[in-house]
mmCIF file of C-alpha atoms in Angstrom:
data_model
loop_
_atom_site.group_PDB
_atom_site.id
_atom_site.type_symbol
_atom_site.label_atom_id
_atom_site.label_comp_id
_atom_site.label_asym_id
_atom_site.label_seq_id
_atom_site.Cartn_x
_atom_site.Cartn_y
_atom_site.Cartn_z
ATOM 1 C CA UNK A 1 101.460 111.133 61.315
ATOM 2 C CA UNK A 2 100.800 111.158 64.904
ATOM 3 C CA UNK A 3 103.412 110.453 67.315
ATOM 4 C CA UNK A 4 104.585 107.868 68.955
ATOM 5 C CA UNK A 5 105.558 105.876 65.666
ATOM 6 C CA UNK A 6 107.177 102.220 67.389
ATOM 7 C CA UNK A 7 104.014 100.760 66.645
ATOM 8 C CA UNK A 8 103.903 102.287 63.473
ATOM 9 C CA UNK A 9 104.054 99.302 60.617
ATOM 10 C CA UNK A 10 105.965 101.723 58.868
ATOM 11 C CA UNK A 11 108.130 103.081 61.264
ATOM 12 C CA UNK A 12 108.760 99.254 62.275
ATOM 13 C CA UNK A 13 109.905 98.124 58.169
ATOM 14 C CA UNK A 14 111.683 102.089 58.063
ATOM 15 C CA UNK A 15 113.912 100.309 61.215
ATOM 16 C CA UNK A 16 114.264 96.292 59.435
ATOM 17 C CA UNK A 17 115.099 98.062 56.176
ATOM 18 C CA UNK A 18 116.585 100.932 56.026
ATOM 19 C CA UNK A 19 120.753 100.166 56.030
ATOM 20 C CA UNK A 20 122.684 100.873 59.533
ATOM 21 C CA UNK A 21 125.178 103.651 58.149
ATOM 22 C CA UNK A 22 121.805 105.883 56.764
ATOM 23 C CA UNK A 23 119.310 104.603 60.292
ATOM 24 C CA UNK A 24 120.458 107.435 62.235
ATOM 25 C CA UNK A 25 120.523 110.041 60.320
ATOM 26 C CA UNK A 26 117.071 108.412 58.763
ATOM 27 C CA UNK A 27 116.103 107.924 61.996
ATOM 28 C CA UNK A 28 116.133 111.555 62.996
ATOM 29 C CA UNK A 29 114.647 113.252 60.020
ATOM 30 C CA UNK A 30 111.583 111.276 60.899
ATOM 31 C CA UNK A 31 111.338 112.318 63.859
ATOM 32 C CA UNK A 32 111.849 116.165 63.300
ATOM 33 C CA UNK A 33 109.183 115.847 60.354
ATOM 34 C CA UNK A 34 106.696 114.043 62.650
ATOM 35 C CA UNK A 35 107.327 116.474 65.217
ATOM 36 C CA UNK A 36 106.657 119.196 62.599
ATOM 37 C CA UNK A 37 104.152 117.853 61.566
ATOM 38 C CA UNK A 38 102.153 117.183 64.935
ATOM 39 C CA UNK A 39 103.705 120.021 67.176
ATOM 40 C CA UNK A 40 104.461 122.848 64.434
ATOM 41 C CA UNK A 41 107.812 123.224 65.889
ATOM 42 C CA UNK A 42 111.048 120.252 66.993
ATOM 43 C CA UNK A 43 112.291 121.227 69.785
ATOM 44 C CA UNK A 44 110.597 119.324 71.991
ATOM 45 C CA UNK A 45 111.532 114.611 72.064
ATOM 46 C CA UNK A 46 109.205 112.394 70.445
ATOM 47 C CA UNK A 47 110.213 109.699 74.368
ATOM 48 C CA UNK A 48 109.712 110.116 77.552
ATOM 49 C CA UNK A 49 111.000 107.116 79.008
ATOM 50 C CA UNK A 50 110.346 107.152 83.586
ATOM 51 C CA UNK A 51 112.217 104.879 85.814
ATOM 52 C CA UNK A 52 109.354 103.773 87.971
ATOM 53 C CA UNK A 53 111.284 101.262 89.129
ATOM 54 C CA UNK A 54 115.041 99.752 88.883
ATOM 55 C CA UNK A 55 114.566 96.206 89.002
ATOM 56 C CA UNK A 56 115.627 93.387 86.368
ATOM 57 C CA UNK A 57 114.499 90.452 86.330
ATOM 58 C CA UNK A 58 116.954 89.383 83.734
ATOM 59 C CA UNK A 59 120.642 89.544 83.356
ATOM 60 C CA UNK A 60 121.207 90.130 79.705
ATOM 61 C CA UNK A 61 124.628 90.227 77.838
ATOM 62 C CA UNK A 62 123.985 93.320 76.097
ATOM 63 C CA UNK A 63 121.996 95.041 78.824
ATOM 64 C CA UNK A 64 124.551 97.024 81.749
ATOM 65 C CA UNK A 65 122.354 94.813 84.444
ATOM 66 C CA UNK A 66 123.877 91.918 83.545
ATOM 67 C CA UNK A 67 126.913 92.844 85.554
ATOM 68 C CA UNK A 68 124.884 96.011 88.204
ATOM 69 C CA UNK A 69 122.569 95.913 89.689
ATOM 70 C CA UNK A 70 120.538 99.619 89.364
ATOM 71 C CA UNK A 71 119.238 98.135 92.844
ATOM 72 C CA UNK A 72 115.882 97.369 93.594
ATOM 73 C CA UNK A 73 113.749 101.760 93.988
ATOM 74 C CA UNK A 74 111.289 103.303 93.320
ATOM 75 C CA UNK A 75 110.262 106.525 91.930
ATOM 76 C CA UNK A 76 107.559 108.477 94.252
ATOM 77 C CA UNK A 77 104.041 108.983 93.313
ATOM 78 C CA UNK A 78 104.775 113.109 94.314
ATOM 79 C CA UNK A 79 108.080 112.764 91.047
ATOM 80 C CA UNK A 80 105.930 111.163 89.010
ATOM 81 C CA UNK A 81 102.978 113.721 89.568
ATOM 82 C CA UNK A 82 105.752 116.389 89.382
ATOM 83 C CA UNK A 83 106.786 115.294 86.130
ATOM 84 C CA UNK A 84 103.306 114.965 84.477
ATOM 85 C CA UNK A 85 102.119 118.638 85.655
ATOM 86 C CA UNK A 86 105.344 119.814 83.992
ATOM 87 C CA UNK A 87 104.659 117.479 81.027
ATOM 88 C CA UNK A 88 100.947 118.796 80.261
ATOM 89 C CA UNK A 89 101.887 122.344 80.023
ATOM 90 C CA UNK A 90 102.376 121.263 76.596
ATOM 91 C CA UNK A 91 100.145 118.812 74.309
ATOM 92 C CA UNK A 92 102.403 117.033 74.754
ATOM 93 C CA UNK A 93 101.905 113.689 72.195
ATOM 94 C CA UNK A 94 104.622 111.650 72.380
ATOM 95 C CA UNK A 95 105.645 108.603 73.426
ATOM 96 C CA UNK A 96 105.488 107.868 77.571
ATOM 97 C CA UNK A 97 107.320 104.392 79.671
ATOM 98 C CA UNK A 98 107.499 103.465 82.348
ATOM 99 C CA UNK A 99 111.254 102.164 81.860
ATOM 100 C CA UNK A 100 115.349 102.972 82.057
ATOM 101 C CA UNK A 101 117.053 99.722 82.882
ATOM 102 C CA UNK A 102 114.049 98.615 85.133
ATOM 103 C CA UNK A 103 111.064 96.546 84.072
ATOM 104 C CA UNK A 104 108.173 98.055 84.879
ATOM 105 C CA UNK A 105 105.843 94.474 85.407
ATOM 106 C CA UNK A 106 107.392 93.889 88.768
ATOM 107 C CA UNK A 107 105.908 97.459 90.202
ATOM 108 C CA UNK A 108 102.739 96.346 91.781
ATOM 109 C CA UNK A 109 101.699 100.373 91.024
ATOM 110 C CA UNK A 110 102.383 99.886 87.343
ATOM 111 C CA UNK A 111 98.604 100.362 86.721
ATOM 112 C CA UNK A 112 97.622 102.680 88.619
ATOM 113 C CA UNK A 113 100.703 104.619 87.470
ATOM 114 C CA UNK A 114 99.636 104.803 84.233
ATOM 115 C CA UNK A 115 96.146 105.757 85.087
ATOM 116 C CA UNK A 116 97.330 108.848 86.577
ATOM 117 C CA UNK A 117 99.341 109.424 82.606
ATOM 118 C CA UNK A 118 96.428 109.131 81.034
ATOM 119 C CA UNK A 119 94.402 111.422 83.471
ATOM 120 C CA UNK A 120 97.618 114.297 83.837
ATOM 121 C CA UNK A 121 99.083 113.880 79.814
ATOM 122 C CA UNK A 122 95.510 112.656 78.215
ATOM 123 C CA UNK A 123 97.482 113.404 74.305
ATOM 124 C CA UNK A 124 100.057 111.211 75.517
ATOM 125 C CA UNK A 125 100.720 107.951 73.965
ATOM 126 C CA UNK A 126 101.322 105.230 76.517
ATOM 127 C CA UNK A 127 103.585 102.469 75.198
ATOM 128 C CA UNK A 128 104.705 99.347 78.356
ATOM 129 C CA UNK A 129 108.451 98.196 77.383
ATOM 130 C CA UNK A 130 108.466 94.809 78.735
ATOM 131 C CA UNK A 131 110.364 91.210 79.013
ATOM 132 C CA UNK A 132 107.127 89.783 79.453
ATOM 133 C CA UNK A 133 107.582 87.346 81.806
ATOM 134 C CA UNK A 134 105.425 89.070 84.618
ATOM 135 C CA UNK A 135 102.889 90.482 82.027
ATOM 136 C CA UNK A 136 99.809 87.682 82.000
ATOM 137 C CA UNK A 137 96.571 88.656 80.728
ATOM 138 C CA UNK A 138 94.816 90.049 83.732
ATOM 139 C CA UNK A 139 97.828 92.919 83.967
ATOM 140 C CA UNK A 140 97.044 93.048 80.478
ATOM 141 C CA UNK A 141 93.748 93.680 80.880
ATOM 142 C CA UNK A 142 93.972 95.929 83.601
ATOM 143 C CA UNK A 143 96.391 98.230 81.471
ATOM 144 C CA UNK A 144 94.417 98.542 77.959
ATOM 145 C CA UNK A 145 91.007 98.872 80.296
ATOM 146 C CA UNK A 146 93.287 101.883 81.904
ATOM 147 C CA UNK A 147 94.613 103.530 78.909
ATOM 148 C CA UNK A 148 97.517 102.013 77.708
ATOM 149 C CA UNK A 149 98.104 102.534 74.042
ATOM 150 C CA UNK A 150 100.764 99.410 73.635
ATOM 151 C CA UNK A 151 103.110 96.862 74.801
ATOM 152 C CA UNK A 152 106.467 96.127 73.362
ATOM 153 C CA UNK A 153 107.499 92.387 74.597
ATOM 154 C CA UNK A 154 110.919 92.219 73.291
ATOM 155 C CA UNK A 155 112.358 87.941 73.265
ATOM 156 C CA UNK A 156 115.410 87.917 75.891
ATOM 157 C CA UNK A 157 115.008 84.290 76.379
ATOM 158 C CA UNK A 158 114.787 81.409 73.865
ATOM 159 C CA UNK A 159 111.844 80.767 73.577
ATOM 160 C CA UNK A 160 108.643 83.506 73.961
ATOM 161 C CA UNK A 161 107.625 83.333 77.896
ATOM 162 C CA UNK A 162 104.337 81.472 78.031
ATOM 163 C CA UNK A 163 102.724 84.480 79.216
ATOM 164 C CA UNK A 164 103.289 86.140 76.205
ATOM 165 C CA UNK A 165 101.717 83.535 74.339
ATOM 166 C CA UNK A 166 98.733 83.393 76.195
ATOM 167 C CA UNK A 167 97.931 86.226 75.117
ATOM 168 C CA UNK A 168 98.679 87.388 71.715
ATOM 169 C CA UNK A 169 97.021 83.878 71.243
ATOM 170 C CA UNK A 170 93.602 84.369 73.942
ATOM 171 C CA UNK A 171 93.454 88.205 73.722
ATOM 172 C CA UNK A 172 90.857 90.305 71.013
ATOM 173 C CA UNK A 173 92.949 93.383 71.151
ATOM 174 C CA UNK A 174 96.037 92.042 70.663
ATOM 175 C CA UNK A 175 97.131 92.209 67.527
ATOM 176 C CA UNK A 176 96.365 96.214 67.706
ATOM 177 C CA UNK A 177 98.246 96.051 71.432
ATOM 178 C CA UNK A 178 100.771 94.316 71.291
ATOM 179 C CA UNK A 179 104.149 94.430 69.472
ATOM 180 C CA UNK A 180 107.059 91.226 69.241
ATOM 181 C CA UNK A 181 110.624 92.019 68.777
ATOM 182 C CA UNK A 182 113.838 90.150 69.524
ATOM 183 C CA UNK A 183 117.551 91.692 69.012
ATOM 184 C CA UNK A 184 119.098 88.440 67.344
ATOM 185 C CA UNK A 185 120.846 90.167 64.635
ATOM 186 C CA UNK A 186 120.253 93.156 65.575
ATOM 187 C CA UNK A 187 123.230 96.598 65.817
ATOM 188 C CA UNK A 188 123.058 97.514 69.116
ATOM 189 C CA UNK A 189 124.440 100.802 71.359
ATOM 190 C CA UNK A 190 126.882 99.862 74.072
ATOM 191 C CA UNK A 191 124.573 101.687 76.061
ATOM 192 C CA UNK A 192 127.761 104.872 77.188
ATOM 193 C CA UNK A 193 131.031 101.981 76.444
ATOM 194 C CA UNK A 194 129.368 99.102 79.444
ATOM 195 C CA UNK A 195 128.453 96.707 77.599
ATOM 196 C CA UNK A 196 129.733 94.591 73.772
ATOM 197 C CA UNK A 197 127.033 93.632 71.818
ATOM 198 C CA UNK A 198 127.687 91.751 68.979
ATOM 199 C CA UNK A 199 126.621 94.145 66.953
ATOM 200 C CA UNK A 200 128.078 97.319 67.643
ATOM 201 C CA UNK A 201 126.375 100.753 66.764
ATOM 202 C CA UNK A 202 129.381 103.674 65.448
ATOM 203 C CA UNK A 203 127.887 107.081 64.786
ATOM 204 C CA UNK A 204 128.966 110.222 62.454
ATOM 205 C CA UNK A 205 126.288 112.371 63.992
ATOM 206 C CA UNK A 206 123.538 111.379 66.930
ATOM 207 C CA UNK A 207 119.874 112.615 67.167
ATOM 208 C CA UNK A 208 118.746 110.732 69.914
ATOM 209 C CA UNK A 209 119.103 112.581 72.214
ATOM 210 C CA UNK A 210 116.908 115.088 70.247
ATOM 211 C CA UNK A 211 114.287 112.616 70.659
ATOM 212 C CA UNK A 212 114.484 110.676 73.828
ATOM 213 C CA UNK A 213 115.525 111.090 77.119
ATOM 214 C CA UNK A 214 114.629 109.490 80.133
ATOM 215 C CA UNK A 215 114.052 110.419 84.104
ATOM 216 C CA UNK A 216 115.897 108.516 86.673
ATOM 217 C CA UNK A 217 113.786 107.069 89.132
ATOM 218 C CA UNK A 218 116.245 110.242 91.844
ATOM 219 C CA UNK A 219 114.472 113.045 88.976
ATOM 220 C CA UNK A 220 117.546 112.871 87.361
ATOM 221 C CA UNK A 221 117.163 113.534 83.128
ATOM 222 C CA UNK A 222 119.908 111.415 80.907
ATOM 223 C CA UNK A 223 120.073 110.722 78.041
ATOM 224 C CA UNK A 224 118.927 106.726 77.823
ATOM 225 C CA UNK A 225 122.094 105.176 77.133
ATOM 226 C CA UNK A 226 123.749 106.109 80.021
ATOM 227 C CA UNK A 227 123.611 103.948 83.352
ATOM 228 C CA UNK A 228 125.412 105.753 85.352
ATOM 229 C CA UNK A 229 124.098 108.739 84.796
ATOM 230 C CA UNK A 230 127.948 110.272 84.520
ATOM 231 C CA UNK A 231 125.938 113.629 82.754
ATOM 232 C CA UNK A 232 122.500 114.355 84.183
ATOM 233 C CA UNK A 233 121.038 117.562 82.265
ATOM 234 C CA UNK A 234 118.380 118.494 85.521
ATOM 235 C CA UNK A 235 116.654 117.314 88.408
ATOM 236 C CA UNK A 236 113.202 117.491 87.795
ATOM 237 C CA UNK A 237 112.951 118.195 91.169
ATOM 238 C CA UNK A 238 113.932 121.412 91.126
ATOM 239 C CA UNK A 239 113.382 122.728 87.603
ATOM 240 C CA UNK A 240 110.831 122.546 84.515
ATOM 241 C CA UNK A 241 111.149 119.278 82.656
ATOM 242 C CA UNK A 242 111.034 121.916 80.274
ATOM 243 C CA UNK A 243 111.241 125.480 80.711
ATOM 244 C CA UNK A 244 114.514 125.105 83.096
ATOM 245 C CA UNK A 245 115.578 121.360 81.251
ATOM 246 C CA UNK A 246 114.959 120.578 77.801
ATOM 247 C CA UNK A 247 114.871 124.381 76.518
ATOM 248 C CA UNK A 248 117.506 124.719 78.711
ATOM 249 C CA UNK A 249 121.347 126.857 77.120
ATOM 250 C CA UNK A 250 123.606 123.903 78.350
ATOM 251 C CA UNK A 251 120.903 120.502 77.333
ATOM 252 C CA UNK A 252 119.942 122.561 73.886
ATOM 253 C CA UNK A 253 123.686 123.239 72.692
ATOM 254 C CA UNK A 254 124.515 119.774 73.553
ATOM 255 C CA UNK A 255 121.511 118.464 70.978
ATOM 256 C CA UNK A 256 123.110 119.983 68.447
ATOM 257 C CA UNK A 257 126.880 119.579 68.795
ATOM 258 C CA UNK A 258 125.749 115.791 68.512
ATOM 259 C CA UNK A 259 123.283 116.203 65.376
ATOM 260 C CA UNK A 260 126.395 118.066 64.239
ATOM 261 C CA UNK A 261 128.361 115.604 64.479
ATOM 262 C CA UNK A 262 129.769 116.737 68.033
ATOM 263 C CA UNK A 263 130.817 114.812 70.921
ATOM 264 C CA UNK A 264 131.595 116.711 73.242
ATOM 265 C CA UNK A 265 130.477 114.241 76.714
ATOM 266 C CA UNK A 266 132.982 111.443 77.203
ATOM 267 C CA UNK A 267 129.861 109.175 77.651
ATOM 268 C CA UNK A 268 128.541 109.761 74.204
ATOM 269 C CA UNK A 269 132.114 109.431 73.160
ATOM 270 C CA UNK A 270 131.892 105.813 74.461
ATOM 271 C CA UNK A 271 128.901 105.194 72.697
ATOM 272 C CA UNK A 272 128.870 106.223 69.715
ATOM 273 C CA UNK A 273 132.552 104.763 69.434
ATOM 274 C CA UNK A 274 134.078 108.732 68.992
ATOM 275 C CA UNK A 275 136.130 106.449 71.849
ATOM 276 C CA UNK A 276 137.529 103.897 70.239
ATOM 277 C CA UNK A 277 138.545 105.435 67.008
ATOM 278 C CA UNK A 278 140.342 108.598 68.244
ATOM 279 C CA UNK A 279 142.197 106.055 70.046
ATOM 280 C CA UNK A 280 143.158 103.945 67.350
ATOM 281 C CA UNK A 281 143.896 106.827 65.259
ATOM 282 C CA UNK A 282 147.098 107.766 67.455
#
């Protein structure tokens, strides 16, 4: 097995084939096994999202950006390097992606920053999550050349962007590096209660926070669903990402309780649907 899993045909098949009620636990156990095989331990995340920029050029109904902007902010390179330095002290081989709720191709530093990741965390898998509207063949080639591992391109409109079609039809290695998908008919998170997707995910136990975290442009370590940053587990400006935040007592306890079905934080209650079930029970 090898981290990450987003480019794995097996993982993507499981994501579509496993029944929704079983999917969160199945995904969690799959990731747990991969972490054990990769590192010999399971107390590490499999994916890290870094908000290098906060702006987006689309407003999708299933995304909080459709009603509220996160502004046009950029993470400093100093902070970016600090995060990678902390991570480099562990043999991290999981995914690193330059996004939170923004579109990374809007950041003119993207190629430079991805090159820094490859230099500082050489075993990491660098995956660009993008809507593809600004991903030209030139930018695609530059990113591949500095060591990007792949692209997960999501269609958010009725048609695929012409830029994406140009890449997949003319770049001979696109089949190896590009995965295309859409959210049509998919069950989605409500992003901490900020949106109402057509098919909303409901959780009895949560493994997601044990597998994937985000770091905002200000350095706050949060759940990827916590759009409003209601629960920060620490700030990498002042604290070590792994030693003081991830392996810290509070964050470790929160993750453990979520895996066992205890949704203590309000954002978790909203995101999992627990809040609505509690409301309906009264």
